[in-house]
Structure formats: structure tokens, C-alpha cells
CSV table of C-alpha atoms in Angstrom, one decimal:
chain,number,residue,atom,x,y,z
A,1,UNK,CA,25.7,53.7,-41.6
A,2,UNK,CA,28.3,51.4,-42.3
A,3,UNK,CA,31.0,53.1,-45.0
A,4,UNK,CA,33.1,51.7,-47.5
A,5,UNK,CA,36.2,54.1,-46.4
A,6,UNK,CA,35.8,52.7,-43.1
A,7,UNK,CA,35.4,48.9,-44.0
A,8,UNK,CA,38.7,49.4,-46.5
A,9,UNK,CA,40.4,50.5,-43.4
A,10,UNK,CA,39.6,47.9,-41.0
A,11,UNK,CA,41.5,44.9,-40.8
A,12,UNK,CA,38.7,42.6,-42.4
A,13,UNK,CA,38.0,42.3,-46.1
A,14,UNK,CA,35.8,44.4,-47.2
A,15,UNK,CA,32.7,43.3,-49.3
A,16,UNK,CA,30.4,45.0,-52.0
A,17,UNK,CA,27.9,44.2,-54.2
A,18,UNK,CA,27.2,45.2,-57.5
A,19,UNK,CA,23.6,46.0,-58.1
A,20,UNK,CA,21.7,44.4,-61.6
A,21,UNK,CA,19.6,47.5,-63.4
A,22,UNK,CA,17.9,47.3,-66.2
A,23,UNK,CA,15.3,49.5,-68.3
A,24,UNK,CA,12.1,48.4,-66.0
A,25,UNK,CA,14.0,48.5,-62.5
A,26,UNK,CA,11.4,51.0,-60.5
A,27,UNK,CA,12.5,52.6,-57.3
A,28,UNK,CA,11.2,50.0,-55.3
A,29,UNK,CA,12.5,46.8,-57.0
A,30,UNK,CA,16.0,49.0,-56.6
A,31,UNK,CA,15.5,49.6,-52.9
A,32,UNK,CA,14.5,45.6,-52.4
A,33,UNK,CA,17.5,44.2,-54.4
A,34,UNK,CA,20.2,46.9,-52.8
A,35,UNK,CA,18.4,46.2,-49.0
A,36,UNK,CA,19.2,42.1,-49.7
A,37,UNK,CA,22.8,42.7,-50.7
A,38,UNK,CA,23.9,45.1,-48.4
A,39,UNK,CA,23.0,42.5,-45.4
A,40,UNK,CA,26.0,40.7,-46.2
A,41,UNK,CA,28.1,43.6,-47.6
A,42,UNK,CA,30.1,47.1,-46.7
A,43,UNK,CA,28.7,49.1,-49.7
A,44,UNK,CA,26.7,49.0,-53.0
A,45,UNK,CA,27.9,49.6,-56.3
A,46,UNK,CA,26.1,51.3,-58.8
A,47,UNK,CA,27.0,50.3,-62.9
A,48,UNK,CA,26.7,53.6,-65.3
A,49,UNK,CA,24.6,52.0,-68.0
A,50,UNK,CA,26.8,48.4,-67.8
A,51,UNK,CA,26.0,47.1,-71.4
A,52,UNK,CA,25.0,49.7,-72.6
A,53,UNK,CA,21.9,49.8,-71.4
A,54,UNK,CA,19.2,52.6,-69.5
A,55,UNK,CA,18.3,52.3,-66.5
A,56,UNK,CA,17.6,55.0,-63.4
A,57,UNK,CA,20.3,57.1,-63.4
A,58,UNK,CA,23.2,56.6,-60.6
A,59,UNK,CA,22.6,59.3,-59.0
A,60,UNK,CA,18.8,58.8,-58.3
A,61,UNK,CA,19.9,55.2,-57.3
A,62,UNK,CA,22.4,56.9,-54.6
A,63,UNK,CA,20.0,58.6,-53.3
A,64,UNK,CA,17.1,56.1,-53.2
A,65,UNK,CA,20.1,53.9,-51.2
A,66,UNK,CA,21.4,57.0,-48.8
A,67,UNK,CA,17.7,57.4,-48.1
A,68,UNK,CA,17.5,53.9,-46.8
A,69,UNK,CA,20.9,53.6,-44.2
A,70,UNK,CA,23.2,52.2,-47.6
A,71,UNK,CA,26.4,53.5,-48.7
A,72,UNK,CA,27.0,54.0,-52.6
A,73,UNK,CA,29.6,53.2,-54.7
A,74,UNK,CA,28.5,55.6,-58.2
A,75,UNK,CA,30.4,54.1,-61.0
A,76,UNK,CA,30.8,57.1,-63.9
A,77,UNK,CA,32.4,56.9,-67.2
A,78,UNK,CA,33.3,59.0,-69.7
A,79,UNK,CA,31.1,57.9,-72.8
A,80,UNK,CA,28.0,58.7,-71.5
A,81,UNK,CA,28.7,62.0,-70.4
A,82,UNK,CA,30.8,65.1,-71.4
A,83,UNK,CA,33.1,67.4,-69.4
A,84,UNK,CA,30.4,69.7,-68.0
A,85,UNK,CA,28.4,66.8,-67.5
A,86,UNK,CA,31.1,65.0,-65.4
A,87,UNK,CA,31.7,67.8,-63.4
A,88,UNK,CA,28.0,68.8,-61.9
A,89,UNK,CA,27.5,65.1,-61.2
A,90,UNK,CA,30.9,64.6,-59.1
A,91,UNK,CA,29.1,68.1,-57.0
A,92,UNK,CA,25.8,66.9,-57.1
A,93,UNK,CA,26.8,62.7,-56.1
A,94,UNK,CA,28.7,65.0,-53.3
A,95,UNK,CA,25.9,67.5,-52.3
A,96,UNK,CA,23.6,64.5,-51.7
A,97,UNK,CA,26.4,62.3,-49.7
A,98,UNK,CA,27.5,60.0,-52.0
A,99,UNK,CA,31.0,60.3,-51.7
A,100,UNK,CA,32.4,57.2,-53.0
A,101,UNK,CA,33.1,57.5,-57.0
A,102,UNK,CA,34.3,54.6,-59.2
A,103,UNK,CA,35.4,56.6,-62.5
A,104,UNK,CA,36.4,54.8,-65.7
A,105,UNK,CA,36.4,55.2,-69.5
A,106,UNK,CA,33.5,53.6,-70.2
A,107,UNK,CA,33.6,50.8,-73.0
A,108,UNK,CA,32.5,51.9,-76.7
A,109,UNK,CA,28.8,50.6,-77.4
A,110,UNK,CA,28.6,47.1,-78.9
A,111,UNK,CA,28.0,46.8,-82.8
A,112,UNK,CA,24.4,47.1,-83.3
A,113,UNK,CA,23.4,49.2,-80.9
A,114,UNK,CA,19.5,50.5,-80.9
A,115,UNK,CA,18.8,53.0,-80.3
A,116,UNK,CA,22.4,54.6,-81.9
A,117,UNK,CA,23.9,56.7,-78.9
A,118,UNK,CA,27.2,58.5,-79.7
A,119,UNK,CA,30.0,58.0,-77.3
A,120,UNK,CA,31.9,61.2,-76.3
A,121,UNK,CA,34.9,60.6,-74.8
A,122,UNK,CA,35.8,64.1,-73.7
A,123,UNK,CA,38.4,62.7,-71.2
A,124,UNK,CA,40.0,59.7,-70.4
A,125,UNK,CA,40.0,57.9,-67.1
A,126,UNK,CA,43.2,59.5,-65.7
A,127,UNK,CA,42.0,63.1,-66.5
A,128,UNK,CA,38.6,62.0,-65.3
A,129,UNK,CA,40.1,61.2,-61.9
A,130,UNK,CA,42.3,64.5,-61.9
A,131,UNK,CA,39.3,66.2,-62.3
A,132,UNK,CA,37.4,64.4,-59.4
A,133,UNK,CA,40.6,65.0,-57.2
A,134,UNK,CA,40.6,68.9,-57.8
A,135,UNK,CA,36.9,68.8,-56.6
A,136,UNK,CA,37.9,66.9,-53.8
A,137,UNK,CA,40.8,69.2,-52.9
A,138,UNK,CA,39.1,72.0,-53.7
A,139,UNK,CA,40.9,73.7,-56.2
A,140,UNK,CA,37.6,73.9,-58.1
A,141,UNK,CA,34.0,74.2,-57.4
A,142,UNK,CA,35.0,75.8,-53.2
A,143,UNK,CA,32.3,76.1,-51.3
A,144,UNK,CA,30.0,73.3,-52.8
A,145,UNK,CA,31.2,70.7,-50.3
A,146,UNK,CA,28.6,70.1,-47.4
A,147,UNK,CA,29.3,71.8,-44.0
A,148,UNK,CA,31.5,68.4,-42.0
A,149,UNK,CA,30.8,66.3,-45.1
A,150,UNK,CA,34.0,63.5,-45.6
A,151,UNK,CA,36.1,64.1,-48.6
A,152,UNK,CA,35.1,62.4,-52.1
A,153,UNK,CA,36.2,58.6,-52.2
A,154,UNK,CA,37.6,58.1,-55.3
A,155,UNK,CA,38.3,55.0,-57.2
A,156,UNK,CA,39.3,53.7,-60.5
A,157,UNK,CA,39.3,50.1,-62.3
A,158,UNK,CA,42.3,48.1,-64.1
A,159,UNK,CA,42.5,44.6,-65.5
A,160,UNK,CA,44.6,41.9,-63.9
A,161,UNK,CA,46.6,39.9,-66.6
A,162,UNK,CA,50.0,37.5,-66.4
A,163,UNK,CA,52.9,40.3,-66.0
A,164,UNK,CA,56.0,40.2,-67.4
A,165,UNK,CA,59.5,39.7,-65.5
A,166,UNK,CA,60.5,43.2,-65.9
A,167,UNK,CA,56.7,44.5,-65.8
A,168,UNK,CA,56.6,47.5,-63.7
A,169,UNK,CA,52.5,48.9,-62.8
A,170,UNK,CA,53.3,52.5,-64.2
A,171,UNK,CA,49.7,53.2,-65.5
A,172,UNK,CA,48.2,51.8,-61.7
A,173,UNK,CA,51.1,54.4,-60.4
A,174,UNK,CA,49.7,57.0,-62.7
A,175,UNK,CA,46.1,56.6,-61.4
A,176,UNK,CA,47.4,57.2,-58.2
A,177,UNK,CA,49.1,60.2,-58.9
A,178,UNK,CA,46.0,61.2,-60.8
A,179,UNK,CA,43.9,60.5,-57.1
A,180,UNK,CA,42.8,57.0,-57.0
A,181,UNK,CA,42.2,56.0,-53.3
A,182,UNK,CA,41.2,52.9,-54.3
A,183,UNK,CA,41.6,50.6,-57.5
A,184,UNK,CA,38.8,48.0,-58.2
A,185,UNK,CA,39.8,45.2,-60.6
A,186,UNK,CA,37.8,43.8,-63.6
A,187,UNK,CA,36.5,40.4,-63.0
A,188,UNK,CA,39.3,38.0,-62.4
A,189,UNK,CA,38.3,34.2,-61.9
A,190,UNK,CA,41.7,32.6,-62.6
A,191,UNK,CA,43.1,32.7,-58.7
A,192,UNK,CA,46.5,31.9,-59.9
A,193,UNK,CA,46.8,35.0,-62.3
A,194,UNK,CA,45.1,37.5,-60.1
A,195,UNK,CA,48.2,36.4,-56.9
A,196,UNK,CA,51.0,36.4,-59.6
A,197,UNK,CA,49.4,40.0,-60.5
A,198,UNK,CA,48.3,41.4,-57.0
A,199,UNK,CA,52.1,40.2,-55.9
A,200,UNK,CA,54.1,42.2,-58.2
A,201,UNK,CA,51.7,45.4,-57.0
A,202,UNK,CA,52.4,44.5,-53.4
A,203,UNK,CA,56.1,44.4,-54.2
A,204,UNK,CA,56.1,47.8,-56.1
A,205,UNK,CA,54.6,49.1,-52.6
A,206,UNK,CA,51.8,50.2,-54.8
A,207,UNK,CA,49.5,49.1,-52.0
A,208,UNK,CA,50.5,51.9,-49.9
A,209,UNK,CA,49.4,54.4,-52.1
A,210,UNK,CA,46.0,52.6,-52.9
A,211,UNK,CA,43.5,50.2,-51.3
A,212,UNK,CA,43.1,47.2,-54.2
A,213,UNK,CA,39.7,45.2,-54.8
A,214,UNK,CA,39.1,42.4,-56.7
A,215,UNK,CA,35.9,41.4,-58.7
A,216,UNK,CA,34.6,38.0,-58.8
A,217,UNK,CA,30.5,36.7,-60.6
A,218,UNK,CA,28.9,34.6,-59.1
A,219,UNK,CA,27.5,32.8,-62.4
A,220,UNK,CA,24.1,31.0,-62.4
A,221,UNK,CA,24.8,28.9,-65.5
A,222,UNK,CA,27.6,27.9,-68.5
A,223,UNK,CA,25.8,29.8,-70.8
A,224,UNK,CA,25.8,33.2,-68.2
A,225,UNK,CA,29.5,32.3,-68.1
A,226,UNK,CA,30.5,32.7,-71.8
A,227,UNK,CA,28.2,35.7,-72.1
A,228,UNK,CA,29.8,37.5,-69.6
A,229,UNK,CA,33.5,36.7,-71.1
A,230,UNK,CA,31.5,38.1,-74.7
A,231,UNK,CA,29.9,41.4,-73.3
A,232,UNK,CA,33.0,42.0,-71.1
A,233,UNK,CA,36.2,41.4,-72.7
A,234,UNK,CA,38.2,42.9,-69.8
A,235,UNK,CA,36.9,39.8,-67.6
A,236,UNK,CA,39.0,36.6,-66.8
A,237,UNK,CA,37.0,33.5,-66.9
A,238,UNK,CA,39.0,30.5,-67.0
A,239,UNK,CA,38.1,28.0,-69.8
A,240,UNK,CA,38.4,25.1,-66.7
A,241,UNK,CA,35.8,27.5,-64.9
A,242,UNK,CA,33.7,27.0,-67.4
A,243,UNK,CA,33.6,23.0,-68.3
A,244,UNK,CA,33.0,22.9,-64.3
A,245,UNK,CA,30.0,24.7,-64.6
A,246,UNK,CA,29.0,22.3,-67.8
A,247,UNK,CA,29.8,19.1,-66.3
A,248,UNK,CA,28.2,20.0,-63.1
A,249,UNK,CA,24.3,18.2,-62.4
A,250,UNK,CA,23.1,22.2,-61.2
A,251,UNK,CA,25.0,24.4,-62.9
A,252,UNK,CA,23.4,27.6,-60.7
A,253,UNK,CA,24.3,25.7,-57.6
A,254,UNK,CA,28.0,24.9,-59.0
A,255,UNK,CA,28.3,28.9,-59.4
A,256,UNK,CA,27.8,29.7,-56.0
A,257,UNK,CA,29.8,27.0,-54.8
A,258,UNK,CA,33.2,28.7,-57.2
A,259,UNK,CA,32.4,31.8,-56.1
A,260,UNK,CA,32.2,31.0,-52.0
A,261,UNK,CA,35.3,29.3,-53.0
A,262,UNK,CA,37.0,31.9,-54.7
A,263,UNK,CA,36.0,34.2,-51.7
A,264,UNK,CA,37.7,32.8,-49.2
A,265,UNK,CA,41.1,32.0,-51.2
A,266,UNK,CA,40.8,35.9,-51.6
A,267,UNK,CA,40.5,36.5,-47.9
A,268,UNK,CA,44.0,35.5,-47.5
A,269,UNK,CA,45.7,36.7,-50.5
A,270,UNK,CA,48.2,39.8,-49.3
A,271,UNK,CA,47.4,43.2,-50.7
A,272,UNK,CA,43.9,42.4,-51.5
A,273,UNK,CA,41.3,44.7,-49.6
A,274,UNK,CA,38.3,43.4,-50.6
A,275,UNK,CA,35.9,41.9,-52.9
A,276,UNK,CA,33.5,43.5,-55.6
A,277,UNK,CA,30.8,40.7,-56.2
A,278,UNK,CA,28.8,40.9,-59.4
A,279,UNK,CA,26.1,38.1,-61.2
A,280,UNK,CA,24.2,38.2,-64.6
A,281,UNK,CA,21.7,35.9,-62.8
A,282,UNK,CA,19.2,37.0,-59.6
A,283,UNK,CA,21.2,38.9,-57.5
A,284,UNK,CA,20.0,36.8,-54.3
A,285,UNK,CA,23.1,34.5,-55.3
A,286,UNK,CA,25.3,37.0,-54.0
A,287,UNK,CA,24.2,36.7,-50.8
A,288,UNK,CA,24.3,32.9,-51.0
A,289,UNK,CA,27.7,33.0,-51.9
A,290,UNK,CA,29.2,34.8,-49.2
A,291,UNK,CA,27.2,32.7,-47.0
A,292,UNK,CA,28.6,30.0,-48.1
A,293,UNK,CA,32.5,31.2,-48.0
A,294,UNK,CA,31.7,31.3,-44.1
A,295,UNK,CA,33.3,35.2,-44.4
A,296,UNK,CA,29.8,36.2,-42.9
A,297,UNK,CA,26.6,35.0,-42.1
């Protein structure tokens, strides 16, 4: 089975998907979609309720993947779930074989809500990842590890913005220290923003410490484009991105065309290890993206 620690490590870019879930995803329609994407991919992220909304839990969805030859990528925050809660699924995302863990805060739940769900917040990302790394390590829960398993994978998110001239990536430093093995941006669509960030993170040597991904969407239409920069406020969508999408005759066709260009411009940006790839839309345009970066085929 092909790994994300081992495609981070090779000297090619490494590619994931993101999977789409929803409330009436069943096990099968799960296995189908995550089967399409990982043709063309290293590894398969799972979203912890993205948009607040249910859906199988993660940890079932590892295992429906692990079952079927896929590596996981378990994204867990810390509003759905408090310390106790954290803990037994870092040990039981472990006991089953899914070692790769994306932990986060978690975004509060949008204004409206139904049904009301409280968030708990019992930890923040850093302490989140601390307590991931003592698992990891050891220091807590011994013995629960299985026999000639590999360590926990753990990862972490940040959003790329214009820095400053006397910016310095403290809180990306911090993350490390914390036990990030890699960091996984927020979607970034302006190129020119995500190199002037990515450089000043190559020139901290931060890169040695971590392996860095970036997140593009492949978006299916203008309208998918300004609901995703509404739901997710940590994205980067350019405005010029957008009017592309609204001038162009097939707007769904123009979206895969940014996004296979965006792809390869990534390939040769320094200090970038690879590419998260997410869509509101069917998540066959993933595929059709990559395809049409000519990065695989």
C-alpha cells in the first residue's frame, strides 16, 4: 500500500485527495468515491464533520479505506470532541492502522445551526498535537501501539497570507515543537501569495523541521467559488479567480483547467511537498485535474 510518509519523502510531489461526506454517504458510495481518487493520488483525507455537518464518522471511514489497500489521512478537531474523547480516538485511529492524523481546532458552528451542537474546545490545536506526540512517543497510553506498527503521522493546518518584512513563522515553529511532521495549508488559490509565503518558511529553514502541503479546489462553478470563500473564511480565492470562472462559456470545465494549472506551477515551487486537492462539486473532477496538469496519468 502506497503511504503518505513515504510519498512526502520521495523526491516527487506528493498528492491527496480530500473525500466529500455528507449525511447519506453509505459505506459503499464512501469506498467508490475514495477507490476513484486514490488512482491518481498518495493518500486520502478524511474531513471531521467539514461544515458542520454528520456524516460516518472518520474513524469508520479509515477503516472502510485500510480495508480496501488506501492510506488515510483522519482529520480531528477539537470542537467536536473533548479530551477523553481525543485521546481514545488518536489509540483507536492507531490500533486499526491509521497512522496519519491531521489535528486542528475546528471552526465554531455557523450561525443558525440545526440541530444546536455545543462546541467544546477542551484544547487548542497545539496542545491537541502535544497530546498526539506523547501517544506517539509513548509517554502515555505504552503498550497500545501494534506489535511493528510505524509511529503516528502527525499533521497540523495554517493559513498562508502576505507576510510582513520582519514576519518571522513563530506559531508554524511552535507547531513543530508541539510534533507536527507535517503542515497542510488552507486553501490558497493566489499563486503569487502562497510563493511570497512558502519562501519566507523555506528561508526560516522551517522546512527541515516539517514537510509543507498546499491545498488547492478544484471548483465546478462561480457560484461553488464564492461559497466556498463564505463557508471557509481561512481560504484564498482570488477575486480574478473568480470573474475567470464567470466569463468563461463552461464554468465546471474552466475549474479544472485553474486547478491542472495551479498544479503544475506548484510542482516547482521550492519547499512545497505536495498538494491537498479538495471540490464542492463531484469529486471525479479531482481526478480530471490532475490528469490534466500532466503530473500523472
Amino acid at each position: 500500500m502506497k503511504t503518505l510518509r513515504d510519498a512526502l519523502r520521495s523526491e516527487e510531489l506528493t498528492l491527496t485527495a480530500e473525500l466529500t461526506l455528507g449525511p447519506r454517504d453509505g459505506p459503499e458510495s464512501v469506498v467508490e468515491q475514495a477507490s476513484t481518487l486514490a488512482e491518481l493520488t498518495d493518500a486520502i483525507q478524511i474531513p471531521d464533520h467539514r461544515h458542520a455537518r454528520p456524516h460516518l464518522s472518520n474513524i469508520a471511514v479509515a477503516a472502510l479505506l485500510l480495508r480496501n489497500g488506501i492510506d488515510p489521512v483522519i482529520h480531528m478537531n477539537c470542537r467536536d470532541r473533548n479530551r477523553l474523547a481525543m485521546q481514545s480516538d488518536i489509540v483507536g485511529a492507531r490500533a486499526l492502522g491509521a497512522n496519519n492524523l491531521l489535528l486542528l481546532r475546528g471552526s465554531n458552528f455557523p450561525d443558525g445551526h440545526r440541530p444546536v451542537s455545543t462546541g467544546i474546545f477542551d484544547m487548542g490545536a497545539i496542545d491537541f498535537l502535544a497530546t498526539a506526540a506523547a501517544i506517539r512517543d509513548g509517554d502515555v497510553f505504552p503498550g497500545t501501539a501494534p506489535e511493528g506498527a510505524p509511529d503516528l503521522y502527525l499533521g497540523t493546518v495554517a493559513t498562508a497570507f502576505p507576510p510582513s518584512e520582519n514576519w518571522e513563522p513563530e506559531k508554524l515553529a511552535s507547531k513543530a515543537d508541539a510534533g507536527a511532521q507535517f503542515i497542510q495549508l488552507q486553501v490558497c488559490m493566489d499563486l503569487d501569495l502562497l510563493a511570497a509565503y512558502v519562501e519566507r518558511i523555506v528561508s526560516s529553514k522551517l522546512t527541515w523541521r516539517f514537510q509543507l502541503l498546499a491545498c488547492i479546489a478544484v471548483l465546478p462553478s462561480v457560484d461553488a467559488a464564492r461559497e466556498l470563500r463564505n463557508l471557509r473564511s481561512d481560504s484564498v480565492i482570488p477575486s480574478s479567480l473568480v470573474a475567470r470562472l464567470a466569463a468563461a462559456d463552461d464554468e465546471q470545465a474552466e475549474g479544472i483547467a485553474v486547478a491542472a494549472e495551479q498544479l503544475k506551477k506548484i510542482a516547482d515551487l521550492p519547499g512545497l511537498s505536495g498538494v491537498n486537492l479538495v471540490t464542492p462539486g463531484d469529486p471525479g473532477l479531482i481526478p480530471e485535474a490532475i490528469r490534466k496538469s500532466g503530473l500523472r496519468q
